[in-house]
PDB file of C-alpha atoms in Angstrom:
ATOM      1  CA  UNK F1097     -23.081  58.752 -28.553  1.00  0.00           C
ATOM      2  CA  UNK F1098     -20.915  61.590 -27.228  1.00  0.00           C
ATOM      3  CA  UNK F1099     -19.634  64.804 -28.761  1.00  0.00           C
ATOM      4  CA  UNK F1100     -16.255  66.411 -28.118  1.00  0.00           C
ATOM      5  CA  UNK F1101     -14.612  69.765 -28.766  1.00  0.00           C
ATOM      6  CA  UNK F1102     -10.950  69.476 -29.803  1.00  0.00           C
ATOM      7  CA  UNK F1103      -8.916  72.647 -29.147  1.00  0.00           C
ATOM      8  CA  UNK F1104      -5.739  72.682 -31.240  1.00  0.00           C
ATOM      9  CA  UNK F1105      -2.440  74.225 -30.115  1.00  0.00           C
ATOM     10  CA  UNK F1106      -3.596  77.444 -28.419  1.00  0.00           C
ATOM     11  CA  UNK F1107      -0.041  78.087 -27.227  1.00  0.00           C
ATOM     12  CA  UNK F1108       2.202  81.088 -26.613  1.00  0.00           C
ATOM     13  CA  UNK F1109       4.520  80.410 -29.546  1.00  0.00           C
ATOM     14  CA  UNK F1110       1.585  80.417 -31.977  1.00  0.00           C
ATOM     15  CA  UNK F1111       0.151  83.719 -30.747  1.00  0.00           C
ATOM     16  CA  UNK F1112       1.419  87.272 -31.131  1.00  0.00           C
ATOM     17  CA  UNK F1113       4.821  87.587 -29.442  1.00  0.00           C
ATOM     18  CA  UNK F1114       5.663  83.904 -29.950  1.00  0.00           C
ATOM     19  CA  UNK F1115       8.338  82.391 -32.167  1.00  0.00           C
ATOM     20  CA  UNK F1116       5.825  81.433 -34.907  1.00  0.00           C
ATOM     21  CA  UNK F1117       3.038  83.969 -34.356  1.00  0.00           C
ATOM     22  CA  UNK F1118      -0.288  83.587 -36.123  1.00  0.00           C
ATOM     23  CA  UNK F1119      -2.256  86.786 -36.656  1.00  0.00           C
ATOM     24  CA  UNK F1120      -5.289  86.816 -34.396  1.00  0.00           C
ATOM     25  CA  UNK F1121      -4.031  83.910 -32.296  1.00  0.00           C
ATOM     26  CA  UNK F1122      -4.434  85.682 -28.952  1.00  0.00           C
ATOM     27  CA  UNK F1123      -7.954  86.845 -29.808  1.00  0.00           C
ATOM     28  CA  UNK F1124      -8.911  83.352 -30.937  1.00  0.00           C
ATOM     29  CA  UNK F1125      -7.478  81.957 -27.672  1.00  0.00           C
ATOM     30  CA  UNK F1126      -9.796  84.287 -25.747  1.00  0.00           C
ATOM     31  CA  UNK F1127     -12.785  83.483 -27.967  1.00  0.00           C
ATOM     32  CA  UNK F1128     -12.240  79.746 -27.483  1.00  0.00           C
ATOM     33  CA  UNK F1129     -12.004  80.238 -23.715  1.00  0.00           C
ATOM     34  CA  UNK F1130     -15.323  82.129 -23.735  1.00  0.00           C
ATOM     35  CA  UNK F1131     -16.887  79.436 -25.914  1.00  0.00           C
ATOM     36  CA  UNK F1132     -15.740  76.654 -23.577  1.00  0.00           C
ATOM     37  CA  UNK F1133     -16.966  78.605 -20.534  1.00  0.00           C
ATOM     38  CA  UNK F1134     -20.486  78.946 -21.917  1.00  0.00           C
ATOM     39  CA  UNK F1135     -20.826  75.735 -23.965  1.00  0.00           C
ATOM     40  CA  UNK F1136     -23.368  73.106 -23.027  1.00  0.00           C
ATOM     41  CA  UNK F1137     -23.320  71.020 -26.196  1.00  0.00           C
ATOM     42  CA  UNK F1138     -20.216  68.899 -25.545  1.00  0.00           C
ATOM     43  CA  UNK F1139     -19.702  65.841 -23.406  1.00  0.00           C
ATOM     44  CA  UNK F1140     -15.925  66.392 -23.448  1.00  0.00           C
ATOM     45  CA  UNK F1141     -13.407  69.119 -24.203  1.00  0.00           C
ATOM     46  CA  UNK F1142      -9.845  68.104 -25.055  1.00  0.00           C
ATOM     47  CA  UNK F1143      -6.833  70.164 -26.060  1.00  0.00           C
ATOM     48  CA  UNK F1144      -3.619  69.464 -27.939  1.00  0.00           C
ATOM     49  CA  UNK F1145      -0.167  70.963 -27.484  1.00  0.00           C
ATOM     50  CA  UNK F1146       2.830  70.955 -29.776  1.00  0.00           C
ATOM     51  CA  UNK F1147       5.548  69.707 -27.426  1.00  0.00           C
ATOM     52  CA  UNK F1148       8.863  69.251 -29.210  1.00  0.00           C
ATOM     53  CA  UNK F1149      11.878  67.520 -27.690  1.00  0.00           C
ATOM     54  CA  UNK F1150      13.915  66.848 -30.851  1.00  0.00           C
ATOM     55  CA  UNK F1151      11.705  67.043 -33.948  1.00  0.00           C
ATOM     56  CA  UNK F1152      14.560  66.803 -36.480  1.00  0.00           C
ATOM     57  CA  UNK F1153      14.164  68.834 -39.666  1.00  0.00           C
ATOM     58  CA  UNK F1154      10.832  70.257 -38.486  1.00  0.00           C
ATOM     59  CA  UNK F1155      13.015  73.049 -37.001  1.00  0.00           C
ATOM     60  CA  UNK F1156      15.155  74.972 -39.468  1.00  0.00           C
ATOM     61  CA  UNK F1157      17.459  77.990 -39.561  1.00  0.00           C
ATOM     62  CA  UNK F1158      15.961  78.652 -43.021  1.00  0.00           C
ATOM     63  CA  UNK F1159      12.341  77.543 -42.635  1.00  0.00           C
ATOM     64  CA  UNK F1160      10.002  77.283 -45.607  1.00  0.00           C
ATOM     65  CA  UNK F1161       6.950  77.835 -43.329  1.00  0.00           C
ATOM     66  CA  UNK F1162       5.234  74.817 -44.883  1.00  0.00           C
ATOM     67  CA  UNK F1163       7.280  71.813 -43.752  1.00  0.00           C
ATOM     68  CA  UNK F1164       9.955  73.509 -41.646  1.00  0.00           C
ATOM     69  CA  UNK F1165       9.635  76.254 -39.050  1.00  0.00           C
ATOM     70  CA  UNK F1166      11.672  78.286 -36.552  1.00  0.00           C
ATOM     71  CA  UNK F1167      12.121  76.600 -33.157  1.00  0.00           C
ATOM     72  CA  UNK F1168       8.799  76.581 -31.352  1.00  0.00           C
ATOM     73  CA  UNK F1169       6.901  74.878 -28.531  1.00  0.00           C
ATOM     74  CA  UNK F1170      10.034  73.266 -27.104  1.00  0.00           C
ATOM     75  CA  UNK F1171       9.082  70.914 -24.269  1.00  0.00           C
ATOM     76  CA  UNK F1172       9.135  72.763 -20.947  1.00  0.00           C
ATOM     77  CA  UNK F1173       9.503  76.226 -22.496  1.00  0.00           C
ATOM     78  CA  UNK F1174       7.190  79.175 -21.933  1.00  0.00           C
ATOM     79  CA  UNK F1175       6.367  79.064 -25.642  1.00  0.00           C
ATOM     80  CA  UNK F1176       4.917  75.575 -25.257  1.00  0.00           C
ATOM     81  CA  UNK F1177       2.480  76.692 -22.538  1.00  0.00           C
ATOM     82  CA  UNK F1178      -1.159  77.454 -23.259  1.00  0.00           C
ATOM     83  CA  UNK F1179      -1.760  81.129 -24.041  1.00  0.00           C
ATOM     84  CA  UNK F1180      -2.850  83.180 -20.978  1.00  0.00           C
ATOM     85  CA  UNK F1181      -6.224  83.836 -22.639  1.00  0.00           C
ATOM     86  CA  UNK F1182      -6.903  80.086 -22.677  1.00  0.00           C
ATOM     87  CA  UNK F1183      -4.786  78.682 -19.819  1.00  0.00           C
ATOM     88  CA  UNK F1184      -7.333  79.512 -17.063  1.00  0.00           C
ATOM     89  CA  UNK F1185      -9.898  77.284 -18.802  1.00  0.00           C
ATOM     90  CA  UNK F1186      -7.452  74.377 -18.640  1.00  0.00           C
ATOM     91  CA  UNK F1187      -6.595  75.148 -15.007  1.00  0.00           C
ATOM     92  CA  UNK F1188     -10.300  75.282 -14.099  1.00  0.00           C
ATOM     93  CA  UNK F1189     -10.793  71.663 -15.139  1.00  0.00           C
ATOM     94  CA  UNK F1190     -13.063  72.533 -18.076  1.00  0.00           C
ATOM     95  CA  UNK F1191     -10.644  70.666 -20.357  1.00  0.00           C
ATOM     96  CA  UNK F1192     -10.989  66.939 -19.771  1.00  0.00           C
ATOM     97  CA  UNK F1193      -7.664  65.832 -21.266  1.00  0.00           C
ATOM     98  CA  UNK F1194      -4.533  67.277 -22.897  1.00  0.00           C
ATOM     99  CA  UNK F1195      -2.638  65.509 -25.684  1.00  0.00           C
ATOM    100  CA  UNK F1196       1.023  66.309 -26.471  1.00  0.00           C
ATOM    101  CA  UNK F1197       2.336  65.859 -29.993  1.00  0.00           C
ATOM    102  CA  UNK F1198       5.562  66.202 -31.940  1.00  0.00           C
ATOM    103  CA  UNK F1199       8.095  64.983 -29.373  1.00  0.00           C
ATOM    104  CA  UNK F1200      10.551  63.637 -31.961  1.00  0.00           C
ATOM    105  CA  UNK F1201       8.995  64.502 -35.326  1.00  0.00           C
ATOM    106  CA  UNK F1202       6.705  67.018 -36.965  1.00  0.00           C
ATOM    107  CA  UNK F1203       3.138  66.342 -35.859  1.00  0.00           C
ATOM    108  CA  UNK F1204       0.464  68.582 -37.276  1.00  0.00           C
ATOM    109  CA  UNK F1205      -2.541  66.445 -36.439  1.00  0.00           C
ATOM    110  CA  UNK F1206      -3.876  66.209 -32.909  1.00  0.00           C
ATOM    111  CA  UNK F1207      -4.354  62.519 -33.661  1.00  0.00           C
ATOM    112  CA  UNK F1208      -0.567  62.140 -33.410  1.00  0.00           C
ATOM    113  CA  UNK F1209      -0.819  63.261 -29.791  1.00  0.00           C
ATOM    114  CA  UNK F1210      -0.891  61.203 -26.603  1.00  0.00           C
ATOM    115  CA  UNK F1211      -2.033  62.062 -23.113  1.00  0.00           C
ATOM    116  CA  UNK F1212       0.087  61.690 -19.960  1.00  0.00           C
ATOM    117  CA  UNK F1213      -0.590  57.926 -19.615  1.00  0.00           C
ATOM    118  CA  UNK F1214       0.269  57.475 -23.317  1.00  0.00           C
ATOM    119  CA  UNK F1215      -3.183  56.984 -24.861  1.00  0.00           C
ATOM    120  CA  UNK F1216      -3.568  58.347 -28.412  1.00  0.00           C
ATOM    121  CA  UNK F1217      -6.361  60.850 -29.034  1.00  0.00           C
ATOM    122  CA  UNK F1218      -8.413  58.508 -31.248  1.00  0.00           C
ATOM    123  CA  UNK F1219      -8.328  55.733 -28.634  1.00  0.00           C
ATOM    124  CA  UNK F1220      -9.321  58.132 -25.846  1.00  0.00           C
ATOM    125  CA  UNK F1221     -12.262  59.459 -27.858  1.00  0.00           C
ATOM    126  CA  UNK F1222     -13.490  55.953 -28.672  1.00  0.00           C
ATOM    127  CA  UNK F1223     -13.138  54.865 -25.035  1.00  0.00           C
ATOM    128  CA  UNK F1224     -15.466  57.750 -24.173  1.00  0.00           C
ATOM    129  CA  UNK F1225     -17.957  56.805 -26.917  1.00  0.00           C
ATOM    130  CA  UNK F1226     -17.300  60.007 -28.860  1.00  0.00           C
ATOM    131  CA  UNK F1227     -18.665  59.909 -32.405  1.00  0.00           C
ATOM    132  CA  UNK F1228     -18.819  63.607 -33.267  1.00  0.00           C
ATOM    133  CA  UNK F1229     -15.998  66.151 -32.950  1.00  0.00           C
ATOM    134  CA  UNK F1230     -15.775  69.893 -33.483  1.00  0.00           C
ATOM    135  CA  UNK F1231     -12.294  71.291 -34.124  1.00  0.00           C
ATOM    136  CA  UNK F1232     -11.053  74.810 -33.262  1.00  0.00           C
ATOM    137  CA  UNK F1233      -7.666  76.441 -32.673  1.00  0.00           C
ATOM    138  CA  UNK F1234      -4.413  77.310 -34.407  1.00  0.00           C
ATOM    139  CA  UNK F1235      -3.701  77.214 -37.292  1.00  0.00           C
ATOM    140  CA  UNK F1236      -6.603  76.761 -39.691  1.00  0.00           C
ATOM    141  CA  UNK F1237      -4.355  75.838 -42.622  1.00  0.00           C
ATOM    142  CA  UNK F1238      -1.996  73.522 -40.752  1.00  0.00           C
ATOM    143  CA  UNK F1239      -2.811  71.738 -37.489  1.00  0.00           C
ATOM    144  CA  UNK F1240      -6.572  72.360 -37.513  1.00  0.00           C
ATOM    145  CA  UNK F1241      -6.716  71.103 -41.109  1.00  0.00           C
ATOM    146  CA  UNK F1242      -4.608  68.011 -40.361  1.00  0.00           C
ATOM    147  CA  UNK F1243      -6.609  67.160 -37.235  1.00  0.00           C
ATOM    148  CA  UNK F1244      -9.961  67.466 -39.004  1.00  0.00           C
ATOM    149  CA  UNK F1245      -8.802  65.297 -41.918  1.00  0.00           C
ATOM    150  CA  UNK F1246      -7.470  62.632 -39.554  1.00  0.00           C
ATOM    151  CA  UNK F1247     -10.722  62.735 -37.588  1.00  0.00           C
ATOM    152  CA  UNK F1248     -12.588  61.883 -40.793  1.00  0.00           C
ATOM    153  CA  UNK F1249     -10.126  59.050 -41.525  1.00  0.00           C
ATOM    154  CA  UNK F1250     -10.712  57.744 -38.006  1.00  0.00           C
ATOM    155  CA  UNK F1251     -14.445  57.583 -38.667  1.00  0.00           C
ATOM    156  CA  UNK F1252     -15.695  60.566 -36.659  1.00  0.00           C
ATOM    157  CA  UNK F1253     -18.323  63.067 -37.801  1.00  0.00           C
ATOM    158  CA  UNK F1254     -16.330  66.284 -38.061  1.00  0.00           C
ATOM    159  CA  UNK F1255     -17.093  69.988 -37.991  1.00  0.00           C
ATOM    160  CA  UNK F1256     -14.590  72.875 -37.964  1.00  0.00           C
ATOM    161  CA  UNK F1257     -15.764  76.098 -36.315  1.00  0.00           C
ATOM    162  CA  UNK F1258     -13.788  78.488 -38.523  1.00  0.00           C
ATOM    163  CA  UNK F1259     -14.662  81.559 -36.420  1.00  0.00           C
ATOM    164  CA  UNK F1260     -12.630  79.941 -33.626  1.00  0.00           C
ATOM    165  CA  UNK F1261      -9.528  79.363 -35.754  1.00  0.00           C
ATOM    166  CA  UNK F1262      -6.622  81.594 -36.795  1.00  0.00           C
ATOM    167  CA  UNK F1263      -4.805  81.108 -40.090  1.00  0.00           C
ATOM    168  CA  UNK F1264      -1.198  81.508 -41.234  1.00  0.00           C
ATOM    169  CA  UNK F1265      -1.980  82.682 -44.788  1.00  0.00           C
ATOM    170  CA  UNK F1266      -5.050  83.282 -46.950  1.00  0.00           C
ATOM    171  CA  UNK F1267      -3.824  81.144 -49.878  1.00  0.00           C
ATOM    172  CA  UNK F1268      -3.089  78.043 -47.799  1.00  0.00           C
ATOM    173  CA  UNK F1269      -6.330  78.551 -45.871  1.00  0.00           C
ATOM    174  CA  UNK F1270      -8.367  78.627 -49.096  1.00  0.00           C
ATOM    175  CA  UNK F1271      -6.722  75.357 -50.137  1.00  0.00           C
ATOM    176  CA  UNK F1272      -7.330  73.828 -46.705  1.00  0.00           C
ATOM    177  CA  UNK F1273     -11.011  74.808 -46.734  1.00  0.00           C
ATOM    178  CA  UNK F1274     -11.477  73.180 -50.137  1.00  0.00           C
ATOM    179  CA  UNK F1275      -9.701  70.026 -48.967  1.00  0.00           C
ATOM    180  CA  UNK F1276     -11.809  69.837 -45.816  1.00  0.00           C
ATOM    181  CA  UNK F1277     -15.058  70.259 -47.766  1.00  0.00           C
ATOM    182  CA  UNK F1278     -14.017  67.555 -50.209  1.00  0.00           C
ATOM    183  CA  UNK F1279     -13.304  65.199 -47.276  1.00  0.00           C
ATOM    184  CA  UNK F1280     -16.810  65.739 -45.895  1.00  0.00           C
ATOM    185  CA  UNK F1281     -15.935  68.071 -43.023  1.00  0.00           C
ATOM    186  CA  UNK F1282     -18.747  70.463 -42.115  1.00  0.00           C
ATOM    187  CA  UNK F1283     -17.500  74.057 -41.952  1.00  0.00           C
ATOM    188  CA  UNK F1284     -19.122  76.943 -40.104  1.00  0.00           C
ATOM    189  CA  UNK F1285     -18.131  80.605 -39.993  1.00  0.00           C
ATOM    190  CA  UNK F1286     -14.997  82.196 -41.433  1.00  0.00           C
ATOM    191  CA  UNK F1287     -11.383  81.873 -40.200  1.00  0.00           C
ATOM    192  CA  UNK F1288      -9.418  84.778 -38.727  1.00  0.00           C
ATOM    193  CA  UNK F1289      -7.090  85.655 -41.602  1.00  0.00           C
ATOM    194  CA  UNK F1290      -3.823  87.616 -41.648  1.00  0.00           C
ATOM    195  CA  UNK F1291      -3.635  90.859 -43.642  1.00  0.00           C
ATOM    196  CA  UNK F1292      -1.447  89.456 -46.425  1.00  0.00           C
TER     197      UNK F1292
END
């Protein structure tokens, strides 16, 4: 039985200076990079990227910041690239696979992502005999939440390392934490919260 770390959407557009910045995103990117560099408890490390080609009403001129958002992580753009605090870890080969999500629709969960050959995340994990996953990244109350819930639905043992996540808002993060607990996700630490 193998264990994997899933790093969610540590991308330029989701960190300070990006089109949909999350407070603490850059610091979390660096903390995740340090964690990956020193970790010995995982058989695999995978990462997801929002990678939008034409996601329809996921982009909006008047976003509600729940279901619709400003343009972000457009395929091939600088905003879609991994943040510089995390990118060297990917370049070093410490990340075993990258999964792109959201090409033509909103895709919060990493389990909507596929790798370059087209394998979905759940299939890849099963092919590598992964049974346990830890989830980190951006944002606690959106894509981290959705990924962890889908991991439970897919039958994995799931833990979210909240100290290695950054959140959009305290209220939605509180709701997400309650939902994750109810679903049986193990939670450790506290998320990086905005000052709102």
